[in-house]
Short mmCIF file of C-alpha atoms and ligand atoms in Angstrom, two decimals:
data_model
loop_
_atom_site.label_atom_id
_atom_site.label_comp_id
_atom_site.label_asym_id
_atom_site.label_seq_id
_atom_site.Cartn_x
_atom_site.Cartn_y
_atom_site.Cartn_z
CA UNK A 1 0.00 0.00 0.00
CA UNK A 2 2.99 2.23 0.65
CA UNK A 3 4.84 1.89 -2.23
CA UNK A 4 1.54 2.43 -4.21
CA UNK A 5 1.25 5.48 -2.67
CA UNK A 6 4.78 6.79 -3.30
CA UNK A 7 4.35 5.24 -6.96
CA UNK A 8 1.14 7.88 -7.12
CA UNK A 9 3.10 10.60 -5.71
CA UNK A 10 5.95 10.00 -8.23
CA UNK A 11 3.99 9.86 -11.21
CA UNK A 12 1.71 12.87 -9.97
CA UNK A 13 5.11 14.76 -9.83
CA UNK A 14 5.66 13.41 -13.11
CA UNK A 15 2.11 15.05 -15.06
CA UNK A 16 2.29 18.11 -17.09
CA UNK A 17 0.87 20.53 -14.98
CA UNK A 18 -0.88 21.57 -18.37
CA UNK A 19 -3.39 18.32 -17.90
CA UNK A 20 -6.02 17.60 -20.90
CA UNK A 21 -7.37 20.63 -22.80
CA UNK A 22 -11.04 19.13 -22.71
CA UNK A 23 -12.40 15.88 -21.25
CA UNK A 24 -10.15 13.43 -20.49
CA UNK A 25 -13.07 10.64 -21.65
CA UNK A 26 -12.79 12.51 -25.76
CA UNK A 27 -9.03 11.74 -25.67
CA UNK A 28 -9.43 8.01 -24.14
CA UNK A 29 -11.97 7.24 -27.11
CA UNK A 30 -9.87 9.40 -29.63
CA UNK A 31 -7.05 6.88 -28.40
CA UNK A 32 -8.97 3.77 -28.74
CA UNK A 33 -10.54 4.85 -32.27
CA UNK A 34 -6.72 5.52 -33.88
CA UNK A 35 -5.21 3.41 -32.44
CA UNK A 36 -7.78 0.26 -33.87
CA UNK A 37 -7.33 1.76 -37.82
CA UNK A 38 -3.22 2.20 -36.75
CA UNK A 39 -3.19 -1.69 -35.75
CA UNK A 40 -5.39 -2.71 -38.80
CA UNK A 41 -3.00 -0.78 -41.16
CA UNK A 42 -0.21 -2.13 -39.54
CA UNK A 43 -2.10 -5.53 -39.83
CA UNK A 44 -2.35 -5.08 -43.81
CA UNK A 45 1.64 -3.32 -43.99
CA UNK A 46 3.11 -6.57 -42.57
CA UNK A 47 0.52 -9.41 -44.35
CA UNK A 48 0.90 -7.90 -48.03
CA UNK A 49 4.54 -7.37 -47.46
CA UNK A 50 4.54 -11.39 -46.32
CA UNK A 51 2.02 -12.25 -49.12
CA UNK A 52 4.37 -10.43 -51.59
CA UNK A 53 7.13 -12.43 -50.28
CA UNK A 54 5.88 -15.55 -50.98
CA UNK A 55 4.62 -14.69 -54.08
CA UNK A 56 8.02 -14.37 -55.44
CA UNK A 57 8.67 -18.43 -54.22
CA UNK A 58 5.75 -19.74 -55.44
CA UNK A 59 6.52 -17.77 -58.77
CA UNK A 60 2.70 -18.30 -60.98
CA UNK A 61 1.03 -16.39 -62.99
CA UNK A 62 -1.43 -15.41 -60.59
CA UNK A 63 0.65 -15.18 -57.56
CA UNK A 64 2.94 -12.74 -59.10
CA UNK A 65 0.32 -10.79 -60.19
CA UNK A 66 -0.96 -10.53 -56.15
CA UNK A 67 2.46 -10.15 -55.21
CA UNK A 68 2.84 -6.93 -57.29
CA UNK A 69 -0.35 -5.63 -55.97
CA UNK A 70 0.60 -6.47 -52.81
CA UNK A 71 4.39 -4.79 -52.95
CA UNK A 72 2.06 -1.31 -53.87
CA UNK A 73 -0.36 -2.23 -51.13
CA UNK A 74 2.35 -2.19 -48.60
CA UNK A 75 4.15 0.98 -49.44
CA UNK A 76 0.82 3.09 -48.97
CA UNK A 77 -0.11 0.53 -45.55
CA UNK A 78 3.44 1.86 -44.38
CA UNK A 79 2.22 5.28 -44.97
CA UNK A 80 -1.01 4.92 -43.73
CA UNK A 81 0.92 2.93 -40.23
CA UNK A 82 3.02 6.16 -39.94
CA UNK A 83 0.01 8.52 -40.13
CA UNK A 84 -2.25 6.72 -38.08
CA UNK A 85 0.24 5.74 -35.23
CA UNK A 86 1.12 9.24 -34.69
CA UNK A 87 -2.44 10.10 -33.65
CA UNK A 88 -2.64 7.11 -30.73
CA UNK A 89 0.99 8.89 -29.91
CA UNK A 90 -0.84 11.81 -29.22
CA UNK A 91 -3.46 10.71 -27.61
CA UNK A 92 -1.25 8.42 -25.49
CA UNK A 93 0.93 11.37 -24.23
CA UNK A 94 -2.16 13.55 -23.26
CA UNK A 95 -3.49 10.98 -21.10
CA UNK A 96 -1.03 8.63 -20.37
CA UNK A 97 1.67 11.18 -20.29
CA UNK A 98 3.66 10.47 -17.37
CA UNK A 99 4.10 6.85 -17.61
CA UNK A 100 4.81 7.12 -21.40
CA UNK A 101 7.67 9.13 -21.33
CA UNK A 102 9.12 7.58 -18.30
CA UNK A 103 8.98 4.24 -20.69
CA UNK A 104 10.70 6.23 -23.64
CA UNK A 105 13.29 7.48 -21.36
CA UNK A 106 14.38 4.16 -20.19
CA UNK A 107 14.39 3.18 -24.23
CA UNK A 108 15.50 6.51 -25.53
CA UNK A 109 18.00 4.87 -27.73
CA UNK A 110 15.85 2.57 -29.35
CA UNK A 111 12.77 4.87 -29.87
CA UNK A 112 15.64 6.71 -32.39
CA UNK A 113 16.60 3.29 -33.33
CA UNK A 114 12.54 2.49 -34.35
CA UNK A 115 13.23 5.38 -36.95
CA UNK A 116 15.97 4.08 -38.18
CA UNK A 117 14.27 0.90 -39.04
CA UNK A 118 11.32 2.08 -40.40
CA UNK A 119 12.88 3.90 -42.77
CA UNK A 120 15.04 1.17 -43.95
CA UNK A 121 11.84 -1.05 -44.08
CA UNK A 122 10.48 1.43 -46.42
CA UNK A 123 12.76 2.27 -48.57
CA UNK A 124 13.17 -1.41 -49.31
CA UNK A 125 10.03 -1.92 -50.41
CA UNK A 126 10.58 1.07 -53.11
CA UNK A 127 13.77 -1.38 -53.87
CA UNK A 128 11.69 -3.73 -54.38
CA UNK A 129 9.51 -1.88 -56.94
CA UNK A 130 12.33 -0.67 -59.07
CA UNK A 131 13.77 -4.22 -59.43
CA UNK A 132 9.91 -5.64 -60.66
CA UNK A 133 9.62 -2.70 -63.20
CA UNK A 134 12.87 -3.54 -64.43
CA UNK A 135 11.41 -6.99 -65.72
CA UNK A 136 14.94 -8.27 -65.46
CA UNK A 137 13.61 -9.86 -61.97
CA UNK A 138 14.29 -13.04 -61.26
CA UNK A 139 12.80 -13.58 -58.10
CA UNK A 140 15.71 -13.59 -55.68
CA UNK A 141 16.44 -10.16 -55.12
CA UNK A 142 13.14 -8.73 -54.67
CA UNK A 143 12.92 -11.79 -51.95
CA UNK A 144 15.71 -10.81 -50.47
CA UNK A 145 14.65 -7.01 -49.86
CA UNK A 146 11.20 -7.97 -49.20
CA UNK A 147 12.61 -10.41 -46.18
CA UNK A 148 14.79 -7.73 -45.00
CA UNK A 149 11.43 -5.09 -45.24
CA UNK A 150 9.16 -7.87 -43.02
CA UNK A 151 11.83 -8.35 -40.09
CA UNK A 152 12.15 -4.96 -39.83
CA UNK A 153 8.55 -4.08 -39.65
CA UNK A 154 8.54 -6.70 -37.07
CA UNK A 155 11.18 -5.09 -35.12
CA UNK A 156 9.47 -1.76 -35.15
CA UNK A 157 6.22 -3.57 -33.84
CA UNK A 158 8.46 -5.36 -31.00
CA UNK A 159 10.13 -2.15 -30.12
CA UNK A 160 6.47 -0.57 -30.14
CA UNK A 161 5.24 -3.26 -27.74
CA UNK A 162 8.56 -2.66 -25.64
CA UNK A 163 7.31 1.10 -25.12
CA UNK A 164 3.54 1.00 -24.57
CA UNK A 165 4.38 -1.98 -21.96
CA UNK A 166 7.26 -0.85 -19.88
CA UNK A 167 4.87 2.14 -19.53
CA UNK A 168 2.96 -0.48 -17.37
CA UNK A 169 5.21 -0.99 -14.37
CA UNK A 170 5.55 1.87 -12.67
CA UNK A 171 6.69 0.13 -10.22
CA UNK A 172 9.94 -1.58 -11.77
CA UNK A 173 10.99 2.17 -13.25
CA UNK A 174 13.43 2.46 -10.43
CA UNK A 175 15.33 -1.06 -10.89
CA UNK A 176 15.43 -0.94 -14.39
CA UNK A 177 16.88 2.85 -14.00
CA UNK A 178 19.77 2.07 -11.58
CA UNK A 179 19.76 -1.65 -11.33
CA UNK A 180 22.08 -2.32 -8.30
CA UNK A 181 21.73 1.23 -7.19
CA UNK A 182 24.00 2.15 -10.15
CA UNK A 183 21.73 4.86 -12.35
CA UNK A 184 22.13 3.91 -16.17
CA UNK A 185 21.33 6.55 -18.24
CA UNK A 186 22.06 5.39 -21.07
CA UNK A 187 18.94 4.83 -22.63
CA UNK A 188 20.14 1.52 -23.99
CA UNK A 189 17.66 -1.15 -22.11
CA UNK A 190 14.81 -2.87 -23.46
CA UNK A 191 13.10 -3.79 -20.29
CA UNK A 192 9.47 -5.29 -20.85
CA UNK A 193 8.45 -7.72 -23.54
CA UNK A 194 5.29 -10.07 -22.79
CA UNK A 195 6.03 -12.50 -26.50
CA UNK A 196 2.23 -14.18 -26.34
CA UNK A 197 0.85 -10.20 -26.32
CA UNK A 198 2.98 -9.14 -28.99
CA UNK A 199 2.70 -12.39 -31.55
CA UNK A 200 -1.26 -11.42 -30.83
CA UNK A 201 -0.73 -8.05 -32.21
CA UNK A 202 1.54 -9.43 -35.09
CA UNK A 203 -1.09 -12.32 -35.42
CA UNK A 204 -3.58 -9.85 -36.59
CA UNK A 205 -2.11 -9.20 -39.62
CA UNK A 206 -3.41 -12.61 -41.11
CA UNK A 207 -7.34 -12.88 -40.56
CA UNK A 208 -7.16 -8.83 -41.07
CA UNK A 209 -4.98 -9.16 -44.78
CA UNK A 210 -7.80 -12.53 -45.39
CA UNK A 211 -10.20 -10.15 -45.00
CA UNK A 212 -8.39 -7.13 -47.19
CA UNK A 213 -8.15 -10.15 -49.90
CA UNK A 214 -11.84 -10.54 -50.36
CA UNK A 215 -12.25 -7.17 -50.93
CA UNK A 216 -9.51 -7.29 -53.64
CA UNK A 217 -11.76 -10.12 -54.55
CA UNK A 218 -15.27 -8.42 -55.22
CA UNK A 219 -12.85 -5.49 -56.10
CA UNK A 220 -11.37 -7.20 -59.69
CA UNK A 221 -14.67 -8.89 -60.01
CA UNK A 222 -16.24 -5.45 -60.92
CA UNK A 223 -13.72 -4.47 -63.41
CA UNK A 224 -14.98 -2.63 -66.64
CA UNK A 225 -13.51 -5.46 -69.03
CA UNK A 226 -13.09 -8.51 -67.13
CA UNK A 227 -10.92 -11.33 -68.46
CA UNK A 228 -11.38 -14.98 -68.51
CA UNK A 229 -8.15 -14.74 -66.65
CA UNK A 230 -9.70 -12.19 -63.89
CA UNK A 231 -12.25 -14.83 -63.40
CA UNK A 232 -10.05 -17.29 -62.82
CA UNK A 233 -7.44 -15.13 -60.39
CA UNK A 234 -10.59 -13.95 -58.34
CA UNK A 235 -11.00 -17.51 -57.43
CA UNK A 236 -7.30 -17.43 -56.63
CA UNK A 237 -7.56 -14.67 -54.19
CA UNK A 238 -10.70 -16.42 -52.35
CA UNK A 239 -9.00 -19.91 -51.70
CA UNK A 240 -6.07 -17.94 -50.62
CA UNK A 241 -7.94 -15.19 -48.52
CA UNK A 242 -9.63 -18.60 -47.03
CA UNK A 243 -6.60 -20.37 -46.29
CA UNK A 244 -4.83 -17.93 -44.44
CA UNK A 245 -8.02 -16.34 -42.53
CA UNK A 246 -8.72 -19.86 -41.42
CA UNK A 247 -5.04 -20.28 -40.14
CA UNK A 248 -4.82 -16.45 -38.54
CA UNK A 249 -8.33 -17.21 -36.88
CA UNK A 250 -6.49 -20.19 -35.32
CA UNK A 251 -3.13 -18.33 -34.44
CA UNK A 252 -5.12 -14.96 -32.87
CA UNK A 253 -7.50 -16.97 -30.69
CA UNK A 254 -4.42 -19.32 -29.45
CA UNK A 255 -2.20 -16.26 -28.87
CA UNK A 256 -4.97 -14.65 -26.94
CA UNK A 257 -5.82 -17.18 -24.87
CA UNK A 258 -1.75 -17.78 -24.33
CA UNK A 259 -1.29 -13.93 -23.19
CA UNK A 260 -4.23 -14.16 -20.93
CA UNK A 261 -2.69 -17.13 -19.36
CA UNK A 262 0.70 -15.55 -18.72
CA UNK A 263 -0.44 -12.21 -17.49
CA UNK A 264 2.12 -10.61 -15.24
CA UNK A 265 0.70 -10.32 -11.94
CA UNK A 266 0.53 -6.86 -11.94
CA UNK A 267 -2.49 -7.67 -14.51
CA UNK A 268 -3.97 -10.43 -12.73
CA UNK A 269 -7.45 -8.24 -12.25
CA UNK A 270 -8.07 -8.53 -15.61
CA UNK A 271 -8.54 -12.13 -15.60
CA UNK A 272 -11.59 -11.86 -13.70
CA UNK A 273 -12.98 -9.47 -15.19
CA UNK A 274 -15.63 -9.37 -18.37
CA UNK A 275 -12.76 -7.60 -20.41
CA UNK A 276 -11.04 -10.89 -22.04
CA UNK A 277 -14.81 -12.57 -23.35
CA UNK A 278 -15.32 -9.16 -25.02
CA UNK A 279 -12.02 -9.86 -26.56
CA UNK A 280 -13.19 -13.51 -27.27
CA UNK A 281 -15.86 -11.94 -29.32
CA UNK A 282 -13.45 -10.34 -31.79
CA UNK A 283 -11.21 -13.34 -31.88
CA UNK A 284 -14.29 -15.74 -33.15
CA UNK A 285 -15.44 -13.58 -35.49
CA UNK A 286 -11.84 -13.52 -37.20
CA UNK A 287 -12.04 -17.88 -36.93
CA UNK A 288 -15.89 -17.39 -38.50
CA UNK A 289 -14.77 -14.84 -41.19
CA UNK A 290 -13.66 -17.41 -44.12
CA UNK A 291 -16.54 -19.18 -43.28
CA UNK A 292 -19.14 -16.94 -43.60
CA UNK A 293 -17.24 -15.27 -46.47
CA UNK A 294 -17.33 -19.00 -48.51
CA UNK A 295 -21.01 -18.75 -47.48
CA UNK A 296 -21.99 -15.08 -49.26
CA UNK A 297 -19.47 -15.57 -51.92
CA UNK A 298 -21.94 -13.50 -54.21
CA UNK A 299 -22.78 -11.18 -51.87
CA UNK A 300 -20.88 -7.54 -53.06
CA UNK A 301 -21.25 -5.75 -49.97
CA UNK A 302 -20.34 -8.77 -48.31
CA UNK A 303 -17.06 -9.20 -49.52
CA UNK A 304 -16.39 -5.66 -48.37
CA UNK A 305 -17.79 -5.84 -45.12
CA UNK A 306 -15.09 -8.33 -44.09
CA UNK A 307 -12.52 -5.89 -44.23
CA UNK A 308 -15.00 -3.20 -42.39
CA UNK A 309 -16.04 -6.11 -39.94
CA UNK A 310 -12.33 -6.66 -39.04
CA UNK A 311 -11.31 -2.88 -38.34
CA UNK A 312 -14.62 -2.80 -36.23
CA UNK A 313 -13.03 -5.62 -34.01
CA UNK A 314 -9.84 -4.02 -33.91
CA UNK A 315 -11.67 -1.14 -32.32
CA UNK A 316 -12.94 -3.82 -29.97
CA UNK A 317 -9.92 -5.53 -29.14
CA UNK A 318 -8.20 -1.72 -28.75
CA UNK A 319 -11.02 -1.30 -25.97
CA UNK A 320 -10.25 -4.28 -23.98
CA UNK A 321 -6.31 -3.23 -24.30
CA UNK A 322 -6.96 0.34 -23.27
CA UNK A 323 -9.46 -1.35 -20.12
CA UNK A 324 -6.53 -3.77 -19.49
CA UNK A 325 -4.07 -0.28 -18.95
CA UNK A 326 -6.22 1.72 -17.30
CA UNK A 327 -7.00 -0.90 -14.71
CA UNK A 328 -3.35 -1.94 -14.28
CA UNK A 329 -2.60 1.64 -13.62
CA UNK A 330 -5.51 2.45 -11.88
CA UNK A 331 -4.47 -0.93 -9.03
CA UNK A 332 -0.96 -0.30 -9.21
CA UNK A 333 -0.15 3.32 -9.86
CA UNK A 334 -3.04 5.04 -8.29
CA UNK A 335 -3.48 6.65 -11.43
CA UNK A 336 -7.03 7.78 -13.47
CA UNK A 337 -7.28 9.10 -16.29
CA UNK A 338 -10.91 10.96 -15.38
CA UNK A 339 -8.85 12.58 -12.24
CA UNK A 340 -6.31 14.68 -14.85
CA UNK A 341 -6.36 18.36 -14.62
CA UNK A 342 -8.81 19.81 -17.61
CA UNK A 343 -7.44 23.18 -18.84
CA UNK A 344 -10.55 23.85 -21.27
CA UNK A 345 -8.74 24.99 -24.79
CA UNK A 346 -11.91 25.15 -27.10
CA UNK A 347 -9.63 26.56 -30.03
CA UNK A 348 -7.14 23.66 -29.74
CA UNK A 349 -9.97 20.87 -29.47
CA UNK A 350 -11.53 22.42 -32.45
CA UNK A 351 -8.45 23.42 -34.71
CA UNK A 352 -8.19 19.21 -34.22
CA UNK A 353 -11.77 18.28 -35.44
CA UNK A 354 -11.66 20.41 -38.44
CA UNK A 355 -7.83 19.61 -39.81
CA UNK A 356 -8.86 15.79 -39.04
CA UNK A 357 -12.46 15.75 -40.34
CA UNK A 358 -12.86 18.41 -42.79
CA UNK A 359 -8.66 18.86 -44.45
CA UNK A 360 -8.06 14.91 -43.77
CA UNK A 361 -11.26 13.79 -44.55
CA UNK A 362 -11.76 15.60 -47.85
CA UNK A 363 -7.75 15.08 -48.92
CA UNK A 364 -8.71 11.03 -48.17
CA UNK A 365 -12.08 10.94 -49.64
CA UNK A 366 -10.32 12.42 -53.02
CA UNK A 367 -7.72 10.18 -53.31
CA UNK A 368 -9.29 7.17 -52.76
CA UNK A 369 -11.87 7.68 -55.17
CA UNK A 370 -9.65 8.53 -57.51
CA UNK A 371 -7.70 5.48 -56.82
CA UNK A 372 -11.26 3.36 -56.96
CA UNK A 373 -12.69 4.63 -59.92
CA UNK A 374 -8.66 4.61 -62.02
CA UNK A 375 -8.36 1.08 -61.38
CA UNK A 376 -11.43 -0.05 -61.99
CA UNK A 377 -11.30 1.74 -65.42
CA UNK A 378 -8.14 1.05 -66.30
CA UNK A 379 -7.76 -2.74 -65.10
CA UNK A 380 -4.60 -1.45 -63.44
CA UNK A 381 -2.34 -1.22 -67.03
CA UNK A 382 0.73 0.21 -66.51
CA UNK A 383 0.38 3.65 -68.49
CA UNK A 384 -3.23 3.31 -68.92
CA UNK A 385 -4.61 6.94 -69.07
CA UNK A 386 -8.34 7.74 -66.83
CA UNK A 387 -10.33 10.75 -66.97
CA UNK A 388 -11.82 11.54 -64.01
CA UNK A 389 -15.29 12.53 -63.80
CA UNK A 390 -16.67 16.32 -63.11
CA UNK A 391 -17.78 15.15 -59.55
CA UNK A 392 -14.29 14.00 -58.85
CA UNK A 393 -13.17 17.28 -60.21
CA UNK A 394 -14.94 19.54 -58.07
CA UNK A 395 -13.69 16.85 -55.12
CA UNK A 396 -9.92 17.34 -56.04
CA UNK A 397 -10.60 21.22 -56.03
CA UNK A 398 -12.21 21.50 -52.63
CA UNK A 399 -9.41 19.22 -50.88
CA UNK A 400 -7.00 21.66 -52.26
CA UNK A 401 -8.72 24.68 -51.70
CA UNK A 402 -8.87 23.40 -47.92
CA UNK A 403 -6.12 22.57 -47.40
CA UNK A 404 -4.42 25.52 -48.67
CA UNK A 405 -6.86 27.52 -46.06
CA UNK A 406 -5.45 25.40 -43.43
CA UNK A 407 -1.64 26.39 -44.85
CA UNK A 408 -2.42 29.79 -44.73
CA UNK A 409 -4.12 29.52 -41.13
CA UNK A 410 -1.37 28.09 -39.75
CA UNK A 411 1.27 30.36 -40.84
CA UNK A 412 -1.64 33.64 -40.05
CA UNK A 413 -1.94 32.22 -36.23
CA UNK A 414 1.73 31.37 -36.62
CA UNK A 415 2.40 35.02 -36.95
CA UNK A 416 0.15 36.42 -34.77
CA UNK A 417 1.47 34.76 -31.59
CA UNK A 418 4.71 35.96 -32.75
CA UNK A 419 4.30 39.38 -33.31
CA UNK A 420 1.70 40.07 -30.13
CA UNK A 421 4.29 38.01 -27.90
C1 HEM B 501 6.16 -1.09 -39.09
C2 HEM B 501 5.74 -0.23 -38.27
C3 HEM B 501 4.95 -0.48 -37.02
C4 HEM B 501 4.52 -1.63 -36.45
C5 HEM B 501 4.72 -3.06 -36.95
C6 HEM B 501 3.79 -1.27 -35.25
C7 HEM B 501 3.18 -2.18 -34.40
C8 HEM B 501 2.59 -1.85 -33.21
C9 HEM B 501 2.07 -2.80 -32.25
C10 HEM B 501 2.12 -4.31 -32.41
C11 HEM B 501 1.55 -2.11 -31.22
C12 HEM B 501 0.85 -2.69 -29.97
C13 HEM B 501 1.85 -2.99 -28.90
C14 HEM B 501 1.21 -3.54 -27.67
O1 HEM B 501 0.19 -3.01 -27.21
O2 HEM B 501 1.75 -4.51 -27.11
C15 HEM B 501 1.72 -0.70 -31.52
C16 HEM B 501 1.33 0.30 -30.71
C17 HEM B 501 1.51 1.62 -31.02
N1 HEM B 501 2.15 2.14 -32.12
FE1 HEM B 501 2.88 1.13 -33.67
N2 HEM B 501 3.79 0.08 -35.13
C18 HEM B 501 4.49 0.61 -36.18
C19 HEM B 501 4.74 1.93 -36.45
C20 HEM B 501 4.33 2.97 -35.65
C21 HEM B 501 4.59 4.36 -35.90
C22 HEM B 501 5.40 4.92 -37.07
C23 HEM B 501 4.01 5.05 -34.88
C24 HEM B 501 3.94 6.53 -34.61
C25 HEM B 501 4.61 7.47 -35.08
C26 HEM B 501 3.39 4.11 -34.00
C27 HEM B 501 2.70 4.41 -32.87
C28 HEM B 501 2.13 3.51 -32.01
C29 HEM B 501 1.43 3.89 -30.80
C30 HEM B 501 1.20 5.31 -30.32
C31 HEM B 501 1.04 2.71 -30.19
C32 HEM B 501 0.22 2.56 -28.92
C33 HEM B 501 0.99 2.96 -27.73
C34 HEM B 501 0.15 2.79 -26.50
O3 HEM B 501 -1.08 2.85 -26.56
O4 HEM B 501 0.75 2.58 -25.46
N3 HEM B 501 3.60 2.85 -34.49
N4 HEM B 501 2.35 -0.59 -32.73
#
């Protein structure tokens, strides 16, 4: 009971005395909400860059033809990891900001290191493209970058995991800081790493890509001028969504039921609690998904809705994790997140909802129609010219007319607090 209570007073030293700018509740859910579509584009960056990997042993027709879609697929699920893991990063340091940047302290050297990685990652999957389009390919070099691109995605999500759970034990700051009294500032430890959790996490990425492959599905069935040959590949992509939703179903509800069992004690709570059946919930729909999907093969929306379904249970599962950490801290910290300090900052809580919903949202919306509407016009030929339509016109002109407004806002407040300061 002591030591909780001097763990409470440290971390209450820790807080920025600036708290939450509006309801501490709008940033939990704000948390939850990016950090589910961060996970499921994660999910999608590391299962296309695996499925594009294999495609170059297996070497037919129609799996080098998804392992070239799925080489593109990962560069803009690497962008779209990057974008929405900065938002849970925010989130995360508004509420959670003591314990977070205690944990990247202890790891400074590796949260630079993460960078580093990334950016290799990346850049080797733009390797990868210049060595297809070069047609001189013969398999063995595009392997070899897109091997090197998975392990270090996988690193990046391990050292993730590292941070967001060291963050957890408040209580084991102070040994892993000066272990043997001696202080070690180095910034070189990796402290915390619970595998079952994180091979959940990383387990994800195969019922969630199944379910992004049935969209591809219904996606090159409604092509302008389908081939015999489409026909044919879309019945590719099902028995290979199947297979590996089917095995991913397995591996997430095993890995689930693994980290439950091997919760540190710190976390035992949880265990009793209804948290883990809610989770249950989202790791049977992932086993049911190939089956229902072989069921409705016809069905359009269907085929869609698995990939919707799955980012819907991500939100789920991101629930039950965010329960699991508030709890944890809650029992063992003395910490809550509805006790923070609220500084009201309307313009701040505002300036957020517009850039995300109205700048992001119309910038998105643009592009992926554009991207819809191109492909499905041009079957995805190399050098094929589209013409987009008036509608998508006047869509392209608002997103840039916003977001130059926003450009121009920024640098007019910019100035303002400059030149009245
Ligand atoms: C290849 C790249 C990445 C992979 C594979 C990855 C994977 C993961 C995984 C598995 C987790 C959950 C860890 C756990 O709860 O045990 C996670 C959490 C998180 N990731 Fe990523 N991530 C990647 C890139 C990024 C980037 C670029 C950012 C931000 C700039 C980011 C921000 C976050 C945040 C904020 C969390 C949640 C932290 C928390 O709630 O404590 N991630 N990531």
């Amino acid at each position: 009971m002591n030591e909780n209570l001097t763990i409470a007073a440290m971390t209450a030293a820790l807080a920025d005395p600036a708290g939450a700018p509006s309801h501490p509740l709008i940033f939990l859910i704000l948390g939850v909400v990016t950090f589910a579509l961060h996970i499921a584009a994660v999910s999608v960056l590391l299962g296309s860059t695996g499925l594009a990997l294999v495609a170059r042993f297996k070497g037919t027709d129609h799996w080098l033809r998804l392992g070239a879609t799925m080489s593109f697929t990962a560069k803009a699920a690497v962008g779209a990891a990057i974008v929405l893991g900065v938002a849970p990063l925010l989130f995360v340091q508004v509420v959670f900001d003591p314990f977070w940047y205690a944990s990247s302290m202890l790891s400074a050297v590796w949260t630079l290191v993460f960078l580093l990685l990334l950016v290799i990652g990346y850049l080797a999957l733009y390797r990868v493209d210049a060595l297809l389009h070069r047609g001189s390919e013969t398999g063995r070099g595009a392997a070899f970058w897109l091997a090197g691109a998975l392990v270090l995605f996988i690193a990046c999500g391990a050292l993730m995991h590292v941070f967001s759970n060291q963050a957890l034990f408040p209580g084991q700051w102070l040994a892993w800081y000066a272990p043997d009294g001696r202080v070690d500032a180095s910034g070189r430890g990796l402290h915390y790493v619970l595998v079952p959790r994180l091979l959940f996490f990383l387990s994800l990425s195969l019922p969630v890509t199944a379910a992004w492959l049935y969209g591809l599905r219904r996606y090159v069935l409604s092509k302008q001028f389908m081939t015999n040959d489409d026909a044919l590949y879309s019945d590719f992509l099902e028995s290979t969504a199947f297979a590996m939703g089917r095995a991913g179903g397995l591996l997430t509800l095993f890995f689930g039921v693994v980290w439950m069992a091997m919760l540190p004690a710190e976390q035992a709570w949880f265990i009793g609690s209804a948290w883990p059946w809610i989770g249950l919930i989202a790791a049977l729909f992932f086993l049911a998904m190939p089956y229902i999907q072989k069921r409705r093969r016809l069905c359009t929306t269907c085929s869609y809705m698995a990939f919707v379904m799955s980012v819907v249970m991500t939100v789920l599962l991101a629930t039950v994790r965010e329960a699991l950490r508030v709890g944890t801290l809650m029992d063992s910290a003395g910490f809550s997140p509805f006790e923070l300090a609220v500084n009201w900052d309307v313009p701040s809580v505002a300036i957020f909802f517009v850039t995300f919903l109205l700048v992001g949202g119309t910038s998105l919306a643009y592009i992926f129609m554009s991207a819809w509407k191109a492909g499905l016009a041009t079957n995805g030929k190399p050098g094929a010219v589209w013409t987009p339509s008036a509608g998508i016109e006047r869509a392209g002109s608002w997103a840039a007319l916003l977001l130059s407004l926003w450009i121009a806002g920024y640098f007019a407040v910019g100035l303002a607090v400059v030149l009245n300061s």
